[in-house]
């Protein structure tokens, strides 16, 4: 077994008294392995799991490490005590050959190093360096794109979750675990309990949604979650995967072509604060970064830094030059008839119509909830199908909330439609068109009711 040494190469020294006789160099392993002898795979994994629980590893880290160790030992086909450094190299090479990312490779190496080296003192990863990761830059959303996503969010709780992520720079899991007792309306802050790195921090409470949150907090207790699970189980917060699907749906309806995830709003929060002149160390505290180097990544995507230098092409006089033709003007001249102004292009959500849709308002907007129904008729003299159960309301802040029934309640009606009509109903463009029609009818009826 190799001798354990300090970072400077010196071997470990025993802790002894001040006046004890100390030899010049003492060779000692200095570790306390959790296992001895020749344990089986089951005994090895059980001991590693227990040790990680004792050291308060996160449950996600425990599950991930055990999964990697199980795959490594299954590939090895031998008891854990037979593993060598050459086996680890071959296993990592196999992962590279099958297309694993550098991040996955780093986590796998960390799992093997933790179990074998740190817990058992084997040193089978000695000399193996963590793979070099790709230096990528985050995708930054503009303020206009964020506003479009908020407007496209189909429900109020989706708008609220996206708004909190962008306005306070929270992570996906931190938003899901928020409780009403974490909201301090007097001081205007949100307390993040045990975020990444098992650290607490305070962030600002957005004033634009503080009134709505205060109204909701009166209906719930302090231990209740802002975003509870959508299932039948109570006392649990919403899954981060559900929030990710919400963001994907809102981005698709808004027509954003960028690759947007819940973490993109955290990137936008930091970048927009940096562009507005906020000190980077203050941004570091709001984001909860332990190292300043992690926060400095946003200096690379700062719009002011990128646009401060003028491109040399823009300094050339190309007004009378034909080197670079104006494609936009040429295409516009082809579309616009002579003697007429610039025409706005028509937007066609449906390239090939598959029928006719009629949205009927069953009750006016003077009631707390207005009811709508959809009447769909196929091409020609097709059979009419009615989709009932749509409810529309407006809260105190003026947001219109549209509640659609589940697809299961429409299953009998949808079974009478053609395949093309079913595909159209399941597309995000259909719900975007439906939202605009319902909102227009609802607001128009409300204007008539309020007219003196």
Coordinates of C-alpha atoms in Angstrom, one line a residue:
X1 CA 0.0 0.0 0.0
X2 CA 1.3 3.5 -0.9
X3 CA 2.3 5.9 1.8
X4 CA 0.0 8.8 2.4
X5 CA 1.7 12.2 2.1
X6 CA 1.0 15.9 2.5
X7 CA 0.7 18.2 -0.5
X8 CA 4.4 19.0 -0.2
X9 CA 5.3 15.3 -0.5
X10 CA 6.2 14.7 3.1
X11 CA 4.7 11.7 4.8
X12 CA 2.1 12.0 7.5
X13 CA 3.4 12.6 11.1
X14 CA 1.9 11.2 14.3
X15 CA 0.3 13.6 16.7
X16 CA 2.5 13.5 19.8
X17 CA 3.4 15.6 22.8
X18 CA 5.7 18.6 22.7
X19 CA 8.5 16.8 24.7
X20 CA 8.2 13.4 23.0
X21 CA 11.1 12.0 21.1
X22 CA 10.3 12.4 17.4
X23 CA 12.2 10.5 14.7
X24 CA 13.2 12.5 11.6
X25 CA 10.7 10.7 9.4
X26 CA 7.9 8.4 10.4
X27 CA 6.2 6.3 7.8
X28 CA 2.6 5.6 8.6
X29 CA -0.5 5.1 6.5
X30 CA -2.5 7.5 8.7
X31 CA -5.9 6.4 7.4
X32 CA -8.8 4.6 9.1
X33 CA -10.4 2.3 6.5
X34 CA -14.1 1.6 6.9
X35 CA -13.6 -2.0 5.7
X36 CA -10.9 -4.7 6.1
X37 CA -10.4 -8.1 4.6
X38 CA -12.2 -9.1 1.4
X39 CA -15.7 -7.8 1.5
X40 CA -18.3 -8.7 -1.1
X41 CA -19.9 -6.1 -3.4
X42 CA -23.0 -5.8 -1.3
X43 CA -21.0 -5.3 1.9
X44 CA -18.8 -2.7 0.2
X45 CA -21.7 -0.7 -1.1
X46 CA -23.5 -0.9 2.2
X47 CA -20.5 0.4 4.1
X48 CA -19.9 3.2 1.7
X49 CA -23.5 4.3 1.9
X50 CA -23.4 4.3 5.7
X51 CA -20.2 6.4 5.7
X52 CA -21.7 9.0 3.3
X53 CA -24.7 9.2 5.5
X54 CA -22.6 9.7 8.6
X55 CA -20.7 12.5 6.8
X56 CA -24.0 14.2 5.8
X57 CA -23.6 13.8 2.0
X58 CA -26.7 15.0 0.1
X59 CA -29.2 12.3 -0.8
X60 CA -28.8 13.0 -4.5
X61 CA -25.0 12.6 -4.1
X62 CA -25.4 9.3 -2.3
X63 CA -27.7 7.9 -4.9
X64 CA -25.4 9.1 -7.8
X65 CA -22.2 7.8 -6.2
X66 CA -23.7 4.4 -5.4
X67 CA -25.1 4.1 -9.0
X68 CA -21.6 4.8 -10.4
X69 CA -19.9 2.4 -8.0
X70 CA -22.4 -0.3 -8.9
X71 CA -21.7 0.1 -12.6
X72 CA -17.9 0.1 -12.0
X73 CA -18.0 -3.1 -10.0
X74 CA -20.4 -4.8 -12.4
X75 CA -18.0 -4.0 -15.2
X76 CA -15.1 -5.2 -13.1
X77 CA -16.7 -8.5 -12.4
X78 CA -14.5 -9.1 -9.4
X79 CA -14.7 -8.3 -5.6
X80 CA -13.9 -4.7 -4.7
X81 CA -10.5 -5.5 -3.1
X82 CA -9.3 -6.7 -6.6
X83 CA -9.7 -3.3 -8.2
X84 CA -6.5 -1.6 -9.4
X85 CA -5.6 1.8 -10.9
X86 CA -5.4 0.1 -14.3
X87 CA -9.0 -1.0 -13.9
X88 CA -10.1 2.5 -13.2
X89 CA -8.2 3.8 -16.3
X90 CA -9.9 1.2 -18.5
X91 CA -13.3 2.0 -17.1
X92 CA -12.8 5.7 -17.7
X93 CA -11.6 5.0 -21.2
X94 CA -14.7 3.0 -21.9
X95 CA -16.9 5.9 -20.7
X96 CA -15.0 8.3 -23.1
X97 CA -15.5 5.8 -26.0
X98 CA -19.3 5.6 -25.4
X99 CA -19.6 9.4 -25.5
X100 CA -19.7 10.4 -21.8
X101 CA -19.2 14.1 -21.1
X102 CA -16.3 15.5 -19.1
X103 CA -18.7 16.4 -16.3
X104 CA -20.0 12.8 -16.1
X105 CA -16.4 11.5 -16.2
X106 CA -15.5 13.9 -13.3
X107 CA -18.4 12.7 -11.1
X108 CA -17.5 9.0 -11.8
X109 CA -13.8 9.6 -10.9
X110 CA -14.9 11.4 -7.7
X111 CA -17.2 8.6 -6.7
X112 CA -14.5 6.0 -7.1
X113 CA -11.9 8.2 -5.3
X114 CA -14.3 8.8 -2.4
X115 CA -15.2 5.2 -1.9
X116 CA -11.9 3.5 -2.5
X117 CA -9.3 6.1 -1.6
X118 CA -10.9 8.3 1.1
X119 CA -12.9 5.6 2.8
X120 CA -10.8 2.6 2.3
X121 CA -7.3 4.0 1.8
X122 CA -6.6 2.1 -1.5
X123 CA -5.1 4.9 -3.6
X124 CA -6.4 3.3 -6.9
X125 CA -7.0 6.8 -8.3
X126 CA -3.6 8.2 -7.4
X127 CA -2.3 10.2 -10.3
X128 CA -5.6 10.4 -12.2
X129 CA -6.5 14.0 -12.9
X130 CA -10.0 15.4 -13.2
X131 CA -10.9 15.8 -16.9
X132 CA -10.7 19.2 -18.4
X133 CA -14.2 20.7 -18.8
X134 CA -15.3 22.7 -21.8
X135 CA -15.3 26.5 -21.2
X136 CA -18.8 27.4 -22.3
X137 CA -20.7 30.6 -21.8
X138 CA -24.3 30.7 -20.5
X139 CA -27.1 31.7 -22.8
X140 CA -28.4 35.1 -21.7
X141 CA -32.0 36.3 -22.2
X142 CA -32.7 39.9 -22.9
X143 CA -35.3 41.8 -20.9
X144 CA -37.7 41.7 -23.9
X145 CA -37.4 38.0 -24.1
X146 CA -38.1 37.5 -20.4
X147 CA -41.2 39.7 -20.7
X148 CA -42.4 37.6 -23.6
X149 CA -41.9 34.4 -21.6
X150 CA -43.8 35.9 -18.6
X151 CA -46.7 37.0 -20.9
X152 CA -46.8 33.6 -22.5
X153 CA -46.9 31.6 -19.2
X154 CA -50.4 30.0 -19.3
X155 CA -51.0 30.1 -15.5
X156 CA -50.4 32.4 -12.6
X157 CA -48.2 30.0 -10.6
X158 CA -45.9 29.6 -13.6
X159 CA -45.6 33.4 -14.0
X160 CA -44.8 33.6 -10.3
X161 CA -42.1 30.9 -10.3
X162 CA -40.4 32.4 -13.4
X163 CA -40.7 35.9 -11.9
X164 CA -39.0 34.8 -8.6
X165 CA -36.2 33.0 -10.5
X166 CA -35.4 36.1 -12.6
X167 CA -36.0 38.7 -9.9
X168 CA -34.0 37.1 -7.1
X169 CA -31.6 34.8 -9.0
X170 CA -32.7 31.6 -7.4
X171 CA -31.8 28.1 -8.5
X172 CA -34.5 25.6 -9.7
X173 CA -34.5 23.6 -6.5
X174 CA -34.4 26.7 -4.3
X175 CA -37.6 28.0 -5.8
X176 CA -39.4 24.6 -5.4
X177 CA -38.4 24.5 -1.7
X178 CA -39.6 28.0 -0.8
X179 CA -42.0 28.2 2.1
X180 CA -44.2 31.1 3.2
X181 CA -42.2 31.4 6.4
X182 CA -39.1 32.2 4.2
X183 CA -40.8 35.5 3.0
X184 CA -39.9 38.5 5.2
X185 CA -42.3 41.3 4.0
X186 CA -41.1 43.8 6.6
X187 CA -37.5 43.6 5.6
X188 CA -38.2 42.9 1.9
X189 CA -36.0 39.8 1.7
X190 CA -36.3 36.0 1.0
X191 CA -34.4 33.6 3.2
X192 CA -32.9 30.7 1.3
X193 CA -32.6 27.8 3.8
X194 CA -29.7 25.5 3.1
X195 CA -29.0 26.2 -0.5
X196 CA -26.1 24.8 -2.5
X197 CA -23.2 24.0 -0.3
X198 CA -25.4 23.8 2.8
X199 CA -25.3 27.5 3.3
X200 CA -28.1 30.0 4.1
X201 CA -28.3 33.4 2.4
X202 CA -30.7 36.3 1.9
X203 CA -31.9 37.7 -1.4
X204 CA -34.2 40.6 -2.2
X205 CA -38.0 40.2 -2.3
X206 CA -39.3 41.6 -5.6
X207 CA -41.7 44.5 -4.8
X208 CA -43.7 43.8 -8.0
X209 CA -44.9 40.5 -6.7
X210 CA -44.7 41.1 -2.9
X211 CA -48.3 42.2 -2.7
X212 CA -49.5 39.0 -4.4
X213 CA -47.3 36.8 -2.2
X214 CA -48.6 38.7 0.9
X215 CA -52.2 37.9 -0.2
X216 CA -51.5 34.3 -0.7
X217 CA -49.6 34.0 2.6
X218 CA -52.8 34.9 4.5
X219 CA -54.4 31.7 3.2
X220 CA -51.6 29.3 4.1
X221 CA -49.5 28.5 7.2
X222 CA -45.8 29.3 7.4
X223 CA -44.7 25.8 6.8
X224 CA -46.6 25.4 3.5
X225 CA -44.8 25.5 0.2
X226 CA -45.3 28.3 -2.3
X227 CA -45.4 25.6 -5.0
X228 CA -46.8 22.4 -3.6
X229 CA -46.8 19.2 -5.5
X230 CA -49.5 18.8 -8.1
X231 CA -50.3 15.2 -7.1
X232 CA -52.4 13.8 -4.4
X233 CA -49.6 13.7 -1.9
X234 CA -49.7 16.6 0.6
X235 CA -46.9 18.3 2.5
X236 CA -44.4 18.0 -0.4
X237 CA -43.0 20.6 -2.7
X238 CA -43.1 20.6 -6.5
X239 CA -40.5 18.6 -8.3
X240 CA -37.8 20.6 -10.1
X241 CA -38.6 18.6 -13.2
X242 CA -42.1 20.0 -13.2
X243 CA -40.8 23.5 -13.1
X244 CA -38.5 22.7 -16.0
X245 CA -41.5 21.5 -18.0
X246 CA -43.3 24.7 -17.2
X247 CA -40.4 26.8 -18.4
X248 CA -40.2 24.8 -21.6
X249 CA -43.9 25.3 -22.3
X250 CA -43.8 29.0 -21.7
X251 CA -40.7 29.4 -23.9
X252 CA -42.3 27.4 -26.7
X253 CA -45.4 29.6 -26.6
X254 CA -43.4 32.8 -26.5
X255 CA -41.5 31.6 -29.6
X256 CA -38.0 32.0 -28.1
X257 CA -35.4 30.0 -30.2
X258 CA -32.7 30.0 -27.6
X259 CA -32.1 27.0 -25.4
X260 CA -33.7 28.1 -22.2
X261 CA -33.7 26.3 -18.9
X262 CA -34.8 27.4 -15.4
X263 CA -31.1 28.2 -14.7
X264 CA -31.2 30.7 -17.6
X265 CA -33.2 33.2 -15.5
X266 CA -30.4 33.0 -12.9
X267 CA -27.9 33.8 -15.6
X268 CA -30.0 36.7 -16.8
X269 CA -30.4 38.0 -13.3
X270 CA -26.6 38.2 -12.7
X271 CA -25.8 39.6 -16.1
X272 CA -28.5 42.3 -16.1
X273 CA -27.3 43.4 -12.6
X274 CA -23.7 43.6 -13.8
X275 CA -24.7 45.6 -16.9
X276 CA -26.6 48.1 -14.6
X277 CA -23.4 48.8 -12.6
X278 CA -23.9 46.6 -9.5
X279 CA -20.6 45.5 -7.9
X280 CA -19.6 42.0 -8.7
X281 CA -19.0 41.1 -5.0
X282 CA -22.5 42.0 -4.2
X283 CA -23.8 39.8 -7.0
X284 CA -21.6 37.0 -5.6
X285 CA -23.4 37.2 -2.3
X286 CA -26.8 37.3 -3.9
X287 CA -26.0 34.2 -6.0
X288 CA -24.5 32.3 -3.1
X289 CA -21.2 31.7 -4.8
X290 CA -18.3 30.7 -2.5
X291 CA -15.6 31.7 -5.0
X292 CA -15.5 35.0 -6.9
X293 CA -14.1 33.2 -9.9
X294 CA -17.5 31.5 -10.3
X295 CA -19.2 34.9 -10.6
X296 CA -16.7 36.4 -13.0
X297 CA -18.1 34.2 -15.8
X298 CA -20.8 36.9 -16.2
X299 CA -18.2 39.5 -17.1
X300 CA -17.5 37.6 -20.3
X301 CA -21.1 37.9 -21.5
X302 CA -21.6 41.5 -20.4
X303 CA -23.2 43.3 -23.3
X304 CA -21.5 46.6 -22.4
X305 CA -18.1 45.0 -22.6
X306 CA -18.9 43.2 -25.9
X307 CA -20.3 46.3 -27.6
X308 CA -17.8 48.8 -26.3
X309 CA -15.4 48.0 -29.1
X310 CA -16.5 48.9 -32.6
X311 CA -16.1 46.3 -35.3
X312 CA -13.6 47.4 -38.0
X313 CA -16.2 46.5 -40.6
X314 CA -18.5 49.2 -39.2
X315 CA -15.8 51.8 -39.7
X316 CA -15.6 51.2 -43.5
X317 CA -17.6 53.4 -45.9
X318 CA -19.9 50.9 -47.4
X319 CA -22.8 53.2 -48.3
X320 CA -21.8 53.5 -52.0
X321 CA -20.1 50.1 -52.1
X322 CA -21.6 46.9 -53.5
X323 CA -19.2 44.6 -51.6
X324 CA -22.0 43.6 -49.1
X325 CA -25.5 43.7 -50.7
X326 CA -28.4 44.6 -48.4
X327 CA -30.3 41.4 -48.4
X328 CA -33.1 42.8 -46.3
X329 CA -33.9 45.6 -48.7
X330 CA -33.8 43.3 -51.7
X331 CA -36.2 40.8 -50.2
X332 CA -38.4 43.6 -49.0
X333 CA -38.6 45.1 -52.4
X334 CA -39.7 41.8 -53.9
X335 CA -42.5 41.4 -51.4
X336 CA -43.7 45.1 -51.4
X337 CA -45.6 46.2 -54.6
X338 CA -44.5 49.4 -56.2
X339 CA -46.2 52.6 -55.0
X340 CA -47.3 51.1 -51.7
X341 CA -45.9 51.3 -48.2
X342 CA -44.3 48.5 -46.2
X343 CA -46.8 45.8 -45.6
X344 CA -46.8 43.8 -42.4
X345 CA -46.4 40.1 -43.0
X346 CA -49.4 37.9 -42.1
X347 CA -48.9 35.3 -39.4
X348 CA -50.3 31.9 -40.2
X349 CA -50.4 29.5 -37.3
X350 CA -51.9 26.8 -39.4
X351 CA -50.4 26.2 -42.9
X352 CA -53.0 23.7 -43.9
X353 CA -56.4 24.2 -42.2
X354 CA -57.9 21.1 -40.8
X355 CA -61.3 22.6 -39.7
X356 CA -63.0 25.5 -38.1
X357 CA -62.8 26.5 -34.4
X358 CA -65.3 28.8 -32.6
X359 CA -64.8 30.0 -29.1
X360 CA -68.1 30.8 -27.3
X361 CA -68.4 32.7 -24.0
X362 CA -71.2 31.1 -22.0
X363 CA -71.2 33.6 -19.1
X364 CA -70.2 37.2 -19.0
X365 CA -67.1 38.5 -17.0
X366 CA -69.3 40.1 -14.3
X367 CA -69.3 36.8 -12.5
X368 CA -66.2 35.6 -10.5
X369 CA -65.5 33.0 -13.1
X370 CA -66.5 33.1 -16.8
X371 CA -67.1 29.9 -18.7
X372 CA -66.0 29.3 -22.3
X373 CA -66.4 26.4 -24.7
X374 CA -64.7 25.4 -27.9
X375 CA -66.7 24.3 -31.0
X376 CA -64.6 22.4 -33.6
X377 CA -66.0 21.5 -37.0
X378 CA -64.1 19.4 -39.6
X379 CA -63.5 20.4 -43.2
X380 CA -66.6 20.4 -45.3
X381 CA -69.7 19.2 -43.4
X382 CA -67.8 17.5 -40.6
X383 CA -69.3 16.6 -37.3
X384 CA -69.2 19.3 -34.6
X385 CA -67.2 18.5 -31.4
X386 CA -67.7 20.7 -28.2
X387 CA -65.0 21.0 -25.6
X388 CA -66.5 22.4 -22.3
X389 CA -65.1 23.3 -18.9
X390 CA -62.9 26.3 -19.7
X391 CA -62.9 28.8 -16.8
X392 CA -61.5 32.4 -16.9
X393 CA -61.0 34.8 -14.0
X394 CA -59.0 37.9 -13.3
X395 CA -57.1 38.6 -10.0
X396 CA -56.6 41.9 -8.2
X397 CA -53.4 42.6 -10.1
X398 CA -55.2 42.4 -13.5
X399 CA -53.7 39.0 -14.6
X400 CA -56.1 36.9 -16.5
X401 CA -56.0 33.2 -15.4
X402 CA -57.3 30.6 -17.9
X403 CA -58.0 27.1 -16.4
X404 CA -58.3 24.3 -18.9
X405 CA -59.7 20.8 -18.0
X406 CA -57.4 17.8 -18.2
X407 CA -57.1 15.9 -21.4
X408 CA -58.8 12.9 -19.7
X409 CA -62.1 14.9 -19.3
X410 CA -62.0 15.7 -23.1
X411 CA -61.1 12.1 -24.1
X412 CA -64.6 11.3 -25.4
X413 CA -64.8 14.5 -27.4
X414 CA -61.2 14.2 -28.7
X415 CA -61.8 10.7 -29.9
X416 CA -64.3 12.1 -32.5
X417 CA -61.6 14.3 -34.1
X418 CA -59.3 13.4 -36.9
X419 CA -55.6 12.7 -36.4
X420 CA -54.6 16.0 -37.9
X421 CA -57.0 17.9 -35.5
X422 CA -55.7 16.0 -32.5
X423 CA -52.1 16.9 -33.4
X424 CA -53.1 20.6 -33.8
X425 CA -54.8 20.7 -30.4
X426 CA -51.6 19.2 -28.7
X427 CA -49.3 21.8 -30.3
X428 CA -48.3 24.9 -28.4
X429 CA -49.5 27.2 -31.2
X430 CA -53.0 26.0 -30.6
X431 CA -53.0 27.1 -27.0
X432 CA -51.3 30.4 -27.9
X433 CA -54.1 31.1 -30.4
X434 CA -56.7 30.0 -27.9
X435 CA -55.3 32.2 -25.2
X436 CA -55.4 35.3 -27.4
X437 CA -59.0 34.7 -28.4
X438 CA -60.3 34.0 -24.9
X439 CA -58.4 37.0 -23.5
X440 CA -59.8 39.3 -26.2
X441 CA -63.4 38.1 -25.7
X442 CA -63.1 38.3 -21.9
X443 CA -61.7 41.9 -21.9
X444 CA -64.2 43.0 -24.5
X445 CA -67.1 41.8 -22.4
X446 CA -65.6 43.3 -19.2
X447 CA -65.4 46.7 -21.0
X448 CA -69.1 46.5 -21.9
X449 CA -70.0 45.6 -18.3
X450 CA -68.0 48.5 -16.8
X451 CA -69.3 51.1 -19.3
X452 CA -71.6 53.6 -17.5

